[in-house]
């Protein structure tokens, strides 16, 4: 049996703020270690492999505090909303 319904993911304001804090800390750690944060985050999001994220300043543990799909949803919603506002 095929499910033809679209799954909707809803993330509240608190989770958006939490995701923002996570991404800010992780990106700062990646930059401080000399990595390109975008490349490293893409690798992590696509593979699920936490070794794409440095352990410096606990960044690897920090990014794992929230599920990848939830982080991606927050990032994509923010991006789409910014496009709408242009």
mmCIF file of C-alpha atoms in Angstrom:
data_model
loop_
_atom_site.group_PDB
_atom_site.id
_atom_site.type_symbol
_atom_site.label_atom_id
_atom_site.label_comp_id
_atom_site.label_asym_id
_atom_site.label_seq_id
_atom_site.Cartn_x
_atom_site.Cartn_y
_atom_site.Cartn_z
ATOM 1 C CA UNK A 1 0.000 0.000 0.000
ATOM 2 C CA UNK A 2 1.379 3.389 -1.000
ATOM 3 C CA UNK A 3 0.861 6.380 1.258
ATOM 4 C CA UNK A 4 0.010 9.314 -1.001
ATOM 5 C CA UNK A 5 -0.332 11.799 1.850
ATOM 6 C CA UNK A 6 2.368 14.368 2.357
ATOM 7 C CA UNK A 7 3.981 14.272 5.773
ATOM 8 C CA UNK A 8 4.026 17.677 7.419
ATOM 9 C CA UNK A 9 6.646 18.586 9.943
ATOM 10 C CA UNK A 10 5.814 21.393 12.318
ATOM 11 C CA UNK A 11 8.502 23.092 14.333
ATOM 12 C CA UNK A 12 7.587 25.637 16.982
ATOM 13 C CA UNK A 13 9.283 28.900 17.812
ATOM 14 C CA UNK A 14 11.346 27.367 20.624
ATOM 15 C CA UNK A 15 12.788 24.762 18.273
ATOM 16 C CA UNK A 16 13.597 27.448 15.705
ATOM 17 C CA UNK A 17 15.530 29.395 18.324
ATOM 18 C CA UNK A 18 17.265 26.218 19.514
ATOM 19 C CA UNK A 19 18.190 25.269 15.932
ATOM 20 C CA UNK A 20 19.588 28.763 15.394
ATOM 21 C CA UNK A 21 21.745 28.433 18.516
ATOM 22 C CA UNK A 22 22.982 25.019 17.409
ATOM 23 C CA UNK A 23 23.882 26.195 13.920
ATOM 24 C CA UNK A 24 25.581 29.350 15.221
ATOM 25 C CA UNK A 25 27.794 27.393 17.621
ATOM 26 C CA UNK A 26 28.626 24.657 15.118
ATOM 27 C CA UNK A 27 29.432 27.084 12.305
ATOM 28 C CA UNK A 28 31.669 29.125 14.617
ATOM 29 C CA UNK A 29 33.595 26.005 15.650
ATOM 30 C CA UNK A 30 34.021 24.915 12.027
ATOM 31 C CA UNK A 31 35.268 28.366 11.005
ATOM 32 C CA UNK A 32 37.648 28.550 13.978
ATOM 33 C CA UNK A 33 39.209 25.248 12.901
ATOM 34 C CA UNK A 34 39.597 26.530 9.325
ATOM 35 C CA UNK A 35 36.863 24.455 7.697
ATOM 36 C CA UNK A 36 34.297 25.684 5.178
ATOM 37 C CA UNK A 37 31.110 25.379 7.275
ATOM 38 C CA UNK A 38 28.833 24.974 4.257
ATOM 39 C CA UNK A 39 30.797 22.063 2.808
ATOM 40 C CA UNK A 40 31.036 20.328 6.165
ATOM 41 C CA UNK A 41 27.346 20.806 6.958
ATOM 42 C CA UNK A 42 26.261 19.547 3.530
ATOM 43 C CA UNK A 43 28.373 16.440 4.075
ATOM 44 C CA UNK A 44 26.806 15.907 7.490
ATOM 45 C CA UNK A 45 23.227 16.490 6.335
ATOM 46 C CA UNK A 46 23.544 14.199 3.315
ATOM 47 C CA UNK A 47 25.415 11.356 4.989
ATOM 48 C CA UNK A 48 24.448 11.598 8.635
ATOM 49 C CA UNK A 49 28.127 11.073 9.454
ATOM 50 C CA UNK A 50 28.970 13.250 12.479
ATOM 51 C CA UNK A 51 32.687 13.207 11.646
ATOM 52 C CA UNK A 52 31.983 15.971 9.110
ATOM 53 C CA UNK A 53 31.585 18.189 12.186
ATOM 54 C CA UNK A 54 34.638 19.017 14.270
ATOM 55 C CA UNK A 55 34.701 17.969 17.903
ATOM 56 C CA UNK A 56 36.281 21.355 18.710
ATOM 57 C CA UNK A 57 34.258 23.202 21.392
ATOM 58 C CA UNK A 58 31.885 20.221 21.509
ATOM 59 C CA UNK A 59 30.400 21.055 18.085
ATOM 60 C CA UNK A 60 29.876 17.401 17.135
ATOM 61 C CA UNK A 61 27.788 16.802 20.232
ATOM 62 C CA UNK A 62 25.958 20.096 19.840
ATOM 63 C CA UNK A 63 24.744 19.365 16.311
ATOM 64 C CA UNK A 64 23.445 15.974 17.423
ATOM 65 C CA UNK A 65 21.126 17.591 19.985
ATOM 66 C CA UNK A 66 18.526 17.997 17.234
ATOM 67 C CA UNK A 67 17.550 15.587 14.465
ATOM 68 C CA UNK A 68 18.970 16.361 11.028
ATOM 69 C CA UNK A 69 15.511 16.587 9.440
ATOM 70 C CA UNK A 70 14.422 19.166 12.019
ATOM 71 C CA UNK A 71 17.528 21.283 11.458
ATOM 72 C CA UNK A 72 17.070 21.091 7.699
ATOM 73 C CA UNK A 73 13.443 22.099 7.967
ATOM 74 C CA UNK A 74 14.332 25.196 9.982
ATOM 75 C CA UNK A 75 17.083 26.136 7.519
ATOM 76 C CA UNK A 76 14.896 25.611 4.449
ATOM 77 C CA UNK A 77 11.879 27.413 5.903
ATOM 78 C CA UNK A 78 14.072 30.389 6.763
ATOM 79 C CA UNK A 79 15.549 30.408 3.255
ATOM 80 C CA UNK A 80 12.141 30.186 1.552
ATOM 81 C CA UNK A 81 10.697 32.902 3.798
ATOM 82 C CA UNK A 82 13.598 35.197 2.929
ATOM 83 C CA UNK A 83 12.970 34.587 -0.785
ATOM 84 C CA UNK A 84 9.315 35.513 -0.354
ATOM 85 C CA UNK A 85 10.312 38.766 1.347
ATOM 86 C CA UNK A 86 12.547 39.863 -1.543
#
